């Protein structure tokens, strides 16, 4: 059997950090015809067709015409709010509402508002008079009818699936003289509407291996759009599970203000802000095409696109995940603050995403100030409670191998575990579990070790000393196809030194070592080498260790590791003697002085003679005196002094007596 072939396009896209559109081919988005899994509404001032004019300024009324229709029967009445400019109803206003026997509720501060409508008006609607519905049978004739009756039009707007409408009274002399409807008209000056979105699509993978669902909202904004910030409110049923993902795609300069009332994993482009965090959080770059967004959801282990909604740029979005199958069972009453305290840790941690995985370790770093909304966090562990986070004044930190602490590697390219937060309040200790998935990057990892046990990686390379290298990578598809192509050591201005090529040692001082058995799609290569300085070359201070791994189709994964080169004979960064060196030198000097003194005393004690009795003439200090050694030291040359006629004790006698 020949070698297994691997598609080249998905691998190249993985290298570029882009989703593989091929993964979305099995998911064909179709309109949601049954009961939708979510309801979505958004606020916009762009209408399908509309226009403005100043033709009403010469009349006794300003006239605003609204023509509304729905894709489906609206479950709630249309709410229309009419507000005067500056809060003063100074001019008579006419509202024409055509909606084919819909239900509507109209609110206004102006009691003299004239309303023409064919809607069924709900009680408490304020109006001055009831002139009757518009005398037209077709929507296309509405604008002409209003023009004929009132001799001028202030604004005209066609609305699709409106839920709420806010109409601002007022006329603009700079408007065109004639109201000619235009497609996708920007009615920002006089209209704002909340639209019920019914263009939702969905699909699921034919080879689905999980029930994880994704909800995708894509903002389709034009380059000239002034909107750069959107507020999103998300509501969920009380018994909803957290195995869902919300993907929010927009322009890179967009800021999302998120108000979430449930636990859901987020994937956001641009920047976003959460109520519990004063800091702006940076999102990530997301593709802007339908197929690429679906592929991105599948990369995040989602098998169902529960809802895909492409909407125009908006300042407010309201989304509600619906509850389908409800079983009525007695439910114990839980205080609201308890429910919020249980959901808040999930929201905070799913937003922060403090976990980071390599191909063999999981590392969690949480800034303690980010946990202030939760309060009372005294300890954090993983699913295995023996794996406790270290803590200091600013951080919680935890690092463990992927094979420990209850971590499971179910699925593709993900590690699953739980964070258990221990909360202490009013002398009561309780715990909150937050499940999470940590993505394992599909890339080559390179590490340098000082010993053969391959523990405690470092980035320091010592000349003439053996070091150990490990290259590793997870490739869940076909790990056996991965091969170590080449490893080399290079420095600025030097030719690279090849260490390994084709999986075999290359050059003196290099040896390929036996690698551990591959597990969970992880392939490991190991070798050792000793770096020596060639004759005539000076040592350099930094170098780059580069390794390349690849597949049989020549797809290459490359990793570089910057290392500091240390000369064992000439230590780098000499900064003077340490305390140990100073103490050693002091003790050595003391020992040498003591030995020298002892030697001199030994020589003196074996060469001296006792002095003659007092009164005997003594020759002054000369070389032939009874103390020749001291005499030589005191008078190394010159004539001997004359004999003294005065009986004086010799210096040797004085020294001996001392």
PDB file of C-alpha atoms in Angstrom, residues 185-447:
ATOM      1  CA  UNK A 185     -32.205  54.809   2.533  1.00  0.00           C
ATOM      2  CA  UNK A 186     -30.432  56.249   5.587  1.00  0.00           C
ATOM      3  CA  UNK A 187     -33.167  57.804   7.740  1.00  0.00           C
ATOM      4  CA  UNK A 188     -30.964  58.638  10.724  1.00  0.00           C
ATOM      5  CA  UNK A 189     -32.277  62.223  11.086  1.00  0.00           C
ATOM      6  CA  UNK A 190     -35.900  61.237  11.710  1.00  0.00           C
ATOM      7  CA  UNK A 191     -36.230  57.493  12.297  1.00  0.00           C
ATOM      8  CA  UNK A 192     -34.888  54.649  14.402  1.00  0.00           C
ATOM      9  CA  UNK A 193     -36.437  51.191  14.288  1.00  0.00           C
ATOM     10  CA  UNK A 194     -35.951  47.873  16.060  1.00  0.00           C
ATOM     11  CA  UNK A 195     -36.262  45.131  13.451  1.00  0.00           C
ATOM     12  CA  UNK A 196     -37.185  41.493  14.046  1.00  0.00           C
ATOM     13  CA  UNK A 197     -34.749  39.413  12.024  1.00  0.00           C
ATOM     14  CA  UNK A 198     -36.319  36.522  10.111  1.00  0.00           C
ATOM     15  CA  UNK A 199     -33.520  35.738   7.652  1.00  0.00           C
ATOM     16  CA  UNK A 200     -31.890  33.241   9.992  1.00  0.00           C
ATOM     17  CA  UNK A 201     -30.138  30.194   8.510  1.00  0.00           C
ATOM     18  CA  UNK A 202     -28.755  27.014   9.989  1.00  0.00           C
ATOM     19  CA  UNK A 203     -27.141  23.674   9.201  1.00  0.00           C
ATOM     20  CA  UNK A 204     -25.325  20.732  10.779  1.00  0.00           C
ATOM     21  CA  UNK A 205     -22.427  18.535   9.736  1.00  0.00           C
ATOM     22  CA  UNK A 206     -23.275  15.182   8.237  1.00  0.00           C
ATOM     23  CA  UNK A 207     -20.442  13.588  10.236  1.00  0.00           C
ATOM     24  CA  UNK A 208     -21.369  15.362  13.479  1.00  0.00           C
ATOM     25  CA  UNK A 209     -19.661  13.820  16.500  1.00  0.00           C
ATOM     26  CA  UNK A 210     -20.943  16.277  19.095  1.00  0.00           C
ATOM     27  CA  UNK A 211     -23.980  18.426  19.830  1.00  0.00           C
ATOM     28  CA  UNK A 212     -22.003  21.626  20.408  1.00  0.00           C
ATOM     29  CA  UNK A 213     -23.897  24.479  18.725  1.00  0.00           C
ATOM     30  CA  UNK A 214     -22.705  27.807  17.361  1.00  0.00           C
ATOM     31  CA  UNK A 215     -24.666  31.051  16.919  1.00  0.00           C
ATOM     32  CA  UNK A 216     -23.079  33.416  14.395  1.00  0.00           C
ATOM     33  CA  UNK A 217     -23.892  37.125  14.009  1.00  0.00           C
ATOM     34  CA  UNK A 218     -22.206  38.928  11.129  1.00  0.00           C
ATOM     35  CA  UNK A 219     -22.441  42.715  10.873  1.00  0.00           C
ATOM     36  CA  UNK A 220     -22.439  43.794   7.234  1.00  0.00           C
ATOM     37  CA  UNK A 221     -21.394  47.428   7.515  1.00  0.00           C
ATOM     38  CA  UNK A 222     -20.327  49.696   4.711  1.00  0.00           C
ATOM     39  CA  UNK A 223     -16.992  51.483   4.822  1.00  0.00           C
ATOM     40  CA  UNK A 224     -18.785  54.836   5.047  1.00  0.00           C
ATOM     41  CA  UNK A 225     -20.906  53.750   8.017  1.00  0.00           C
ATOM     42  CA  UNK A 226     -20.305  55.961  11.084  1.00  0.00           C
ATOM     43  CA  UNK A 227     -21.247  53.139  13.486  1.00  0.00           C
ATOM     44  CA  UNK A 228     -18.226  51.802  15.380  1.00  0.00           C
ATOM     45  CA  UNK A 229     -19.837  50.528  18.594  1.00  0.00           C
ATOM     46  CA  UNK A 230     -22.655  48.064  19.179  1.00  0.00           C
ATOM     47  CA  UNK A 231     -24.375  46.931  22.356  1.00  0.00           C
ATOM     48  CA  UNK A 232     -25.436  43.262  22.501  1.00  0.00           C
ATOM     49  CA  UNK A 233     -27.829  41.827  25.089  1.00  0.00           C
ATOM     50  CA  UNK A 234     -28.085  38.044  25.296  1.00  0.00           C
ATOM     51  CA  UNK A 235     -30.770  36.171  27.233  1.00  0.00           C
ATOM     52  CA  UNK A 236     -31.022  32.425  27.788  1.00  0.00           C
ATOM     53  CA  UNK A 237     -33.493  30.070  29.453  1.00  0.00           C
ATOM     54  CA  UNK A 238     -32.780  29.330  33.083  1.00  0.00           C
ATOM     55  CA  UNK A 239     -31.896  25.668  32.414  1.00  0.00           C
ATOM     56  CA  UNK A 240     -29.731  26.234  29.353  1.00  0.00           C
ATOM     57  CA  UNK A 241     -26.479  24.338  29.128  1.00  0.00           C
ATOM     58  CA  UNK A 242     -23.177  26.040  28.449  1.00  0.00           C
ATOM     59  CA  UNK A 243     -22.121  23.862  25.500  1.00  0.00           C
ATOM     60  CA  UNK A 244     -22.763  26.670  23.006  1.00  0.00           C
ATOM     61  CA  UNK A 245     -20.630  29.279  21.282  1.00  0.00           C
ATOM     62  CA  UNK A 246     -21.462  32.815  20.159  1.00  0.00           C
ATOM     63  CA  UNK A 247     -19.389  34.124  17.228  1.00  0.00           C
ATOM     64  CA  UNK A 248     -19.551  37.887  16.592  1.00  0.00           C
ATOM     65  CA  UNK A 249     -17.949  39.101  13.368  1.00  0.00           C
ATOM     66  CA  UNK A 250     -17.513  42.766  12.457  1.00  0.00           C
ATOM     67  CA  UNK A 251     -14.960  45.228  11.152  1.00  0.00           C
ATOM     68  CA  UNK A 252     -11.685  45.344  13.063  1.00  0.00           C
ATOM     69  CA  UNK A 253     -12.419  48.829  14.448  1.00  0.00           C
ATOM     70  CA  UNK A 254     -15.719  47.760  16.031  1.00  0.00           C
ATOM     71  CA  UNK A 255     -16.271  47.697  19.791  1.00  0.00           C
ATOM     72  CA  UNK A 256     -18.828  45.301  21.279  1.00  0.00           C
ATOM     73  CA  UNK A 257     -20.452  46.044  24.637  1.00  0.00           C
ATOM     74  CA  UNK A 258     -21.704  42.671  25.856  1.00  0.00           C
ATOM     75  CA  UNK A 259     -24.409  42.096  28.455  1.00  0.00           C
ATOM     76  CA  UNK A 260     -24.763  38.325  28.877  1.00  0.00           C
ATOM     77  CA  UNK A 261     -27.338  36.739  31.125  1.00  0.00           C
ATOM     78  CA  UNK A 262     -26.078  33.189  30.560  1.00  0.00           C
ATOM     79  CA  UNK A 263     -22.908  31.159  30.253  1.00  0.00           C
ATOM     80  CA  UNK A 264     -21.686  30.857  26.683  1.00  0.00           C
ATOM     81  CA  UNK A 265     -18.278  30.691  25.019  1.00  0.00           C
ATOM     82  CA  UNK A 266     -17.361  33.800  23.013  1.00  0.00           C
ATOM     83  CA  UNK A 267     -15.401  34.363  19.825  1.00  0.00           C
ATOM     84  CA  UNK A 268     -15.353  38.082  18.989  1.00  0.00           C
ATOM     85  CA  UNK A 269     -13.643  40.188  16.350  1.00  0.00           C
ATOM     86  CA  UNK A 270     -12.557  43.744  17.069  1.00  0.00           C
ATOM     87  CA  UNK A 271     -12.661  44.710  20.762  1.00  0.00           C
ATOM     88  CA  UNK A 272     -15.245  44.000  23.439  1.00  0.00           C
ATOM     89  CA  UNK A 273     -16.173  45.149  26.934  1.00  0.00           C
ATOM     90  CA  UNK A 274     -17.910  43.188  29.686  1.00  0.00           C
ATOM     91  CA  UNK A 275     -19.814  44.814  32.593  1.00  0.00           C
ATOM     92  CA  UNK A 276     -17.541  43.246  35.221  1.00  0.00           C
ATOM     93  CA  UNK A 277     -14.310  44.343  33.531  1.00  0.00           C
ATOM     94  CA  UNK A 278     -13.372  48.019  33.173  1.00  0.00           C
ATOM     95  CA  UNK A 279     -10.686  47.099  30.655  1.00  0.00           C
ATOM     96  CA  UNK A 280     -11.307  46.727  26.945  1.00  0.00           C
ATOM     97  CA  UNK A 281     -10.574  43.167  25.844  1.00  0.00           C
ATOM     98  CA  UNK A 282      -9.018  42.478  22.478  1.00  0.00           C
ATOM     99  CA  UNK A 283     -10.775  40.037  20.202  1.00  0.00           C
ATOM    100  CA  UNK A 284      -9.266  38.147  17.310  1.00  0.00           C
ATOM    101  CA  UNK A 285      -9.346  38.400  13.559  1.00  0.00           C
ATOM    102  CA  UNK A 286     -12.290  36.488  12.098  1.00  0.00           C
ATOM    103  CA  UNK A 287     -12.981  35.775   8.423  1.00  0.00           C
ATOM    104  CA  UNK A 288     -15.715  37.780   6.720  1.00  0.00           C
ATOM    105  CA  UNK A 289     -17.240  35.136   4.455  1.00  0.00           C
ATOM    106  CA  UNK A 290     -20.060  32.738   5.227  1.00  0.00           C
ATOM    107  CA  UNK A 291     -18.136  29.551   4.501  1.00  0.00           C
ATOM    108  CA  UNK A 292     -15.038  30.651   6.422  1.00  0.00           C
ATOM    109  CA  UNK A 293     -17.093  31.566   9.490  1.00  0.00           C
ATOM    110  CA  UNK A 294     -18.765  28.145   9.416  1.00  0.00           C
ATOM    111  CA  UNK A 295     -15.359  26.504   9.100  1.00  0.00           C
ATOM    112  CA  UNK A 296     -14.133  28.555  12.057  1.00  0.00           C
ATOM    113  CA  UNK A 297     -17.049  27.278  14.142  1.00  0.00           C
ATOM    114  CA  UNK A 298     -16.196  23.693  13.183  1.00  0.00           C
ATOM    115  CA  UNK A 299     -12.579  24.304  14.177  1.00  0.00           C
ATOM    116  CA  UNK A 300     -13.908  25.170  17.640  1.00  0.00           C
ATOM    117  CA  UNK A 301     -15.463  21.695  17.861  1.00  0.00           C
ATOM    118  CA  UNK A 302     -18.988  22.823  16.924  1.00  0.00           C
ATOM    119  CA  UNK A 303     -21.060  20.441  14.817  1.00  0.00           C
ATOM    120  CA  UNK A 304     -24.256  22.493  14.516  1.00  0.00           C
ATOM    121  CA  UNK A 305     -24.755  26.017  13.207  1.00  0.00           C
ATOM    122  CA  UNK A 306     -27.900  26.703  15.218  1.00  0.00           C
ATOM    123  CA  UNK A 307     -28.297  30.204  13.790  1.00  0.00           C
ATOM    124  CA  UNK A 308     -26.454  32.289  11.213  1.00  0.00           C
ATOM    125  CA  UNK A 309     -27.627  35.919  11.053  1.00  0.00           C
ATOM    126  CA  UNK A 310     -26.151  38.480   8.653  1.00  0.00           C
ATOM    127  CA  UNK A 311     -27.508  41.904   9.627  1.00  0.00           C
ATOM    128  CA  UNK A 312     -26.613  45.511   8.757  1.00  0.00           C
ATOM    129  CA  UNK A 313     -24.526  47.629  11.093  1.00  0.00           C
ATOM    130  CA  UNK A 314     -26.476  48.407  14.236  1.00  0.00           C
ATOM    131  CA  UNK A 315     -26.031  50.195  17.535  1.00  0.00           C
ATOM    132  CA  UNK A 316     -28.130  47.712  19.560  1.00  0.00           C
ATOM    133  CA  UNK A 317     -28.743  43.978  19.173  1.00  0.00           C
ATOM    134  CA  UNK A 318     -31.061  41.874  21.329  1.00  0.00           C
ATOM    135  CA  UNK A 319     -30.702  38.090  21.122  1.00  0.00           C
ATOM    136  CA  UNK A 320     -32.616  35.457  23.067  1.00  0.00           C
ATOM    137  CA  UNK A 321     -31.846  31.739  22.980  1.00  0.00           C
ATOM    138  CA  UNK A 322     -35.162  29.937  23.192  1.00  0.00           C
ATOM    139  CA  UNK A 323     -36.092  26.930  25.265  1.00  0.00           C
ATOM    140  CA  UNK A 324     -37.729  24.206  23.189  1.00  0.00           C
ATOM    141  CA  UNK A 325     -38.458  21.121  25.203  1.00  0.00           C
ATOM    142  CA  UNK A 326     -39.642  22.093  28.655  1.00  0.00           C
ATOM    143  CA  UNK A 327     -40.538  19.520  31.292  1.00  0.00           C
ATOM    144  CA  UNK A 328     -42.651  20.938  34.052  1.00  0.00           C
ATOM    145  CA  UNK A 329     -41.233  19.677  37.333  1.00  0.00           C
ATOM    146  CA  UNK A 330     -41.358  21.150  40.803  1.00  0.00           C
ATOM    147  CA  UNK A 331     -38.459  23.538  41.165  1.00  0.00           C
ATOM    148  CA  UNK A 332     -37.118  24.683  44.491  1.00  0.00           C
ATOM    149  CA  UNK A 333     -36.985  28.435  44.811  1.00  0.00           C
ATOM    150  CA  UNK A 334     -33.420  29.745  44.586  1.00  0.00           C
ATOM    151  CA  UNK A 335     -32.561  33.280  45.647  1.00  0.00           C
ATOM    152  CA  UNK A 336     -31.656  35.559  42.765  1.00  0.00           C
ATOM    153  CA  UNK A 337     -28.295  36.480  44.256  1.00  0.00           C
ATOM    154  CA  UNK A 338     -27.360  32.775  44.443  1.00  0.00           C
ATOM    155  CA  UNK A 339     -28.186  32.249  40.778  1.00  0.00           C
ATOM    156  CA  UNK A 340     -26.143  35.290  39.798  1.00  0.00           C
ATOM    157  CA  UNK A 341     -23.217  34.211  41.970  1.00  0.00           C
ATOM    158  CA  UNK A 342     -23.178  30.826  40.240  1.00  0.00           C
ATOM    159  CA  UNK A 343     -23.286  32.250  36.706  1.00  0.00           C
ATOM    160  CA  UNK A 344     -20.852  35.111  37.262  1.00  0.00           C
ATOM    161  CA  UNK A 345     -17.690  32.957  37.631  1.00  0.00           C
ATOM    162  CA  UNK A 346     -18.541  31.198  34.371  1.00  0.00           C
ATOM    163  CA  UNK A 347     -19.053  34.481  32.559  1.00  0.00           C
ATOM    164  CA  UNK A 348     -15.818  35.958  33.901  1.00  0.00           C
ATOM    165  CA  UNK A 349     -13.626  32.939  33.131  1.00  0.00           C
ATOM    166  CA  UNK A 350     -15.162  32.239  29.722  1.00  0.00           C
ATOM    167  CA  UNK A 351     -14.452  35.868  28.850  1.00  0.00           C
ATOM    168  CA  UNK A 352     -10.895  35.983  30.202  1.00  0.00           C
ATOM    169  CA  UNK A 353      -9.916  32.537  28.825  1.00  0.00           C
ATOM    170  CA  UNK A 354      -6.844  32.382  31.088  1.00  0.00           C
ATOM    171  CA  UNK A 355      -5.822  28.911  29.862  1.00  0.00           C
ATOM    172  CA  UNK A 356      -3.112  28.240  27.313  1.00  0.00           C
ATOM    173  CA  UNK A 357      -1.973  24.867  25.991  1.00  0.00           C
ATOM    174  CA  UNK A 358       1.088  23.542  24.243  1.00  0.00           C
ATOM    175  CA  UNK A 359       1.369  20.033  22.846  1.00  0.00           C
ATOM    176  CA  UNK A 360       2.249  18.681  26.316  1.00  0.00           C
ATOM    177  CA  UNK A 361       1.293  21.216  29.007  1.00  0.00           C
ATOM    178  CA  UNK A 362      -1.611  23.335  30.163  1.00  0.00           C
ATOM    179  CA  UNK A 363      -0.875  26.687  31.800  1.00  0.00           C
ATOM    180  CA  UNK A 364      -3.394  28.910  33.573  1.00  0.00           C
ATOM    181  CA  UNK A 365      -2.567  32.464  34.680  1.00  0.00           C
ATOM    182  CA  UNK A 366      -5.310  34.646  36.203  1.00  0.00           C
ATOM    183  CA  UNK A 367      -4.773  38.220  37.318  1.00  0.00           C
ATOM    184  CA  UNK A 368      -6.431  38.508  40.715  1.00  0.00           C
ATOM    185  CA  UNK A 369      -7.858  41.944  40.007  1.00  0.00           C
ATOM    186  CA  UNK A 370      -9.900  40.399  37.169  1.00  0.00           C
ATOM    187  CA  UNK A 371     -11.659  38.204  39.747  1.00  0.00           C
ATOM    188  CA  UNK A 372     -12.921  41.145  41.787  1.00  0.00           C
ATOM    189  CA  UNK A 373     -16.508  40.811  40.475  1.00  0.00           C
ATOM    190  CA  UNK A 374     -16.627  37.227  41.827  1.00  0.00           C
ATOM    191  CA  UNK A 375     -15.162  38.151  45.232  1.00  0.00           C
ATOM    192  CA  UNK A 376     -14.087  35.783  48.008  1.00  0.00           C
ATOM    193  CA  UNK A 377     -11.930  33.496  45.781  1.00  0.00           C
ATOM    194  CA  UNK A 378      -9.547  31.714  48.159  1.00  0.00           C
ATOM    195  CA  UNK A 379      -8.306  28.828  46.020  1.00  0.00           C
ATOM    196  CA  UNK A 380      -8.378  27.489  42.441  1.00  0.00           C
ATOM    197  CA  UNK A 381      -7.807  23.886  41.362  1.00  0.00           C
ATOM    198  CA  UNK A 382      -8.324  21.743  38.295  1.00  0.00           C
ATOM    199  CA  UNK A 383     -10.668  18.745  38.114  1.00  0.00           C
ATOM    200  CA  UNK A 384      -8.110  16.818  40.159  1.00  0.00           C
ATOM    201  CA  UNK A 385      -8.173  18.915  43.330  1.00  0.00           C
ATOM    202  CA  UNK A 386      -4.573  17.964  44.139  1.00  0.00           C
ATOM    203  CA  UNK A 387      -3.558  20.285  41.275  1.00  0.00           C
ATOM    204  CA  UNK A 388      -3.800  23.603  43.095  1.00  0.00           C
ATOM    205  CA  UNK A 389      -2.883  26.979  41.703  1.00  0.00           C
ATOM    206  CA  UNK A 390      -0.010  28.880  43.256  1.00  0.00           C
ATOM    207  CA  UNK A 391      -0.993  32.359  44.326  1.00  0.00           C
ATOM    208  CA  UNK A 392       0.702  35.598  45.208  1.00  0.00           C
ATOM    209  CA  UNK A 393      -0.460  39.152  45.691  1.00  0.00           C
ATOM    210  CA  UNK A 394      -1.285  39.609  41.986  1.00  0.00           C
ATOM    211  CA  UNK A 395      -1.818  36.242  40.268  1.00  0.00           C
ATOM    212  CA  UNK A 396      -3.147  32.694  40.419  1.00  0.00           C
ATOM    213  CA  UNK A 397      -0.808  30.398  38.457  1.00  0.00           C
ATOM    214  CA  UNK A 398      -1.089  26.714  37.580  1.00  0.00           C
ATOM    215  CA  UNK A 399       0.835  24.532  35.143  1.00  0.00           C
ATOM    216  CA  UNK A 400       0.418  20.795  34.544  1.00  0.00           C
ATOM    217  CA  UNK A 401       1.078  18.167  31.854  1.00  0.00           C
ATOM    218  CA  UNK A 402      -1.863  17.316  29.629  1.00  0.00           C
ATOM    219  CA  UNK A 403      -1.746  13.772  30.993  1.00  0.00           C
ATOM    220  CA  UNK A 404      -2.362  14.893  34.590  1.00  0.00           C
ATOM    221  CA  UNK A 405      -4.934  16.717  36.722  1.00  0.00           C
ATOM    222  CA  UNK A 406      -7.959  15.088  35.118  1.00  0.00           C
ATOM    223  CA  UNK A 407      -7.327  16.598  31.677  1.00  0.00           C
ATOM    224  CA  UNK A 408      -8.970  14.658  28.835  1.00  0.00           C
ATOM    225  CA  UNK A 409      -8.008  14.859  25.183  1.00  0.00           C
ATOM    226  CA  UNK A 410     -11.375  13.999  23.712  1.00  0.00           C
ATOM    227  CA  UNK A 411     -12.054  15.422  20.282  1.00  0.00           C
ATOM    228  CA  UNK A 412      -9.562  16.996  17.900  1.00  0.00           C
ATOM    229  CA  UNK A 413      -6.941  19.506  18.997  1.00  0.00           C
ATOM    230  CA  UNK A 414      -8.575  20.308  22.359  1.00  0.00           C
ATOM    231  CA  UNK A 415      -7.881  19.572  26.017  1.00  0.00           C
ATOM    232  CA  UNK A 416     -10.871  19.505  28.366  1.00  0.00           C
ATOM    233  CA  UNK A 417     -10.817  20.205  32.093  1.00  0.00           C
ATOM    234  CA  UNK A 418     -12.569  22.167  34.814  1.00  0.00           C
ATOM    235  CA  UNK A 419     -11.555  25.081  36.992  1.00  0.00           C
ATOM    236  CA  UNK A 420     -12.882  24.715  40.526  1.00  0.00           C
ATOM    237  CA  UNK A 421     -13.111  28.014  42.408  1.00  0.00           C
ATOM    238  CA  UNK A 422     -13.317  27.832  46.188  1.00  0.00           C
ATOM    239  CA  UNK A 423     -15.323  30.761  47.521  1.00  0.00           C
ATOM    240  CA  UNK A 424     -15.461  31.729  51.190  1.00  0.00           C
ATOM    241  CA  UNK A 425     -18.264  33.983  52.352  1.00  0.00           C
ATOM    242  CA  UNK A 426     -19.534  34.452  55.905  1.00  0.00           C
ATOM    243  CA  UNK A 427     -17.406  31.541  57.137  1.00  0.00           C
ATOM    244  CA  UNK A 428     -19.084  29.235  54.561  1.00  0.00           C
ATOM    245  CA  UNK A 429     -16.885  27.550  51.941  1.00  0.00           C
ATOM    246  CA  UNK A 430     -18.421  26.535  48.640  1.00  0.00           C
ATOM    247  CA  UNK A 431     -17.075  25.665  45.216  1.00  0.00           C
ATOM    248  CA  UNK A 432     -18.041  26.585  41.651  1.00  0.00           C
ATOM    249  CA  UNK A 433     -17.044  24.433  38.667  1.00  0.00           C
ATOM    250  CA  UNK A 434     -16.352  26.018  35.297  1.00  0.00           C
ATOM    251  CA  UNK A 435     -15.670  23.645  32.425  1.00  0.00           C
ATOM    252  CA  UNK A 436     -13.415  24.800  29.606  1.00  0.00           C
ATOM    253  CA  UNK A 437     -11.698  23.703  26.420  1.00  0.00           C
ATOM    254  CA  UNK A 438      -8.087  24.633  25.775  1.00  0.00           C
ATOM    255  CA  UNK A 439      -7.039  24.664  22.142  1.00  0.00           C
ATOM    256  CA  UNK A 440      -3.805  22.829  21.346  1.00  0.00           C
ATOM    257  CA  UNK A 441      -2.016  24.759  18.594  1.00  0.00           C
ATOM    258  CA  UNK A 442      -1.223  22.771  15.479  1.00  0.00           C
ATOM    259  CA  UNK A 443       2.407  23.833  15.323  1.00  0.00           C
ATOM    260  CA  UNK A 444       5.929  22.572  15.963  1.00  0.00           C
ATOM    261  CA  UNK A 445       7.298  23.043  19.498  1.00  0.00           C
ATOM    262  CA  UNK A 446      11.044  23.266  20.202  1.00  0.00           C
ATOM    263  CA  UNK A 447      12.727  23.019  23.614  1.00  0.00           C
TER     264      UNK A 447
END
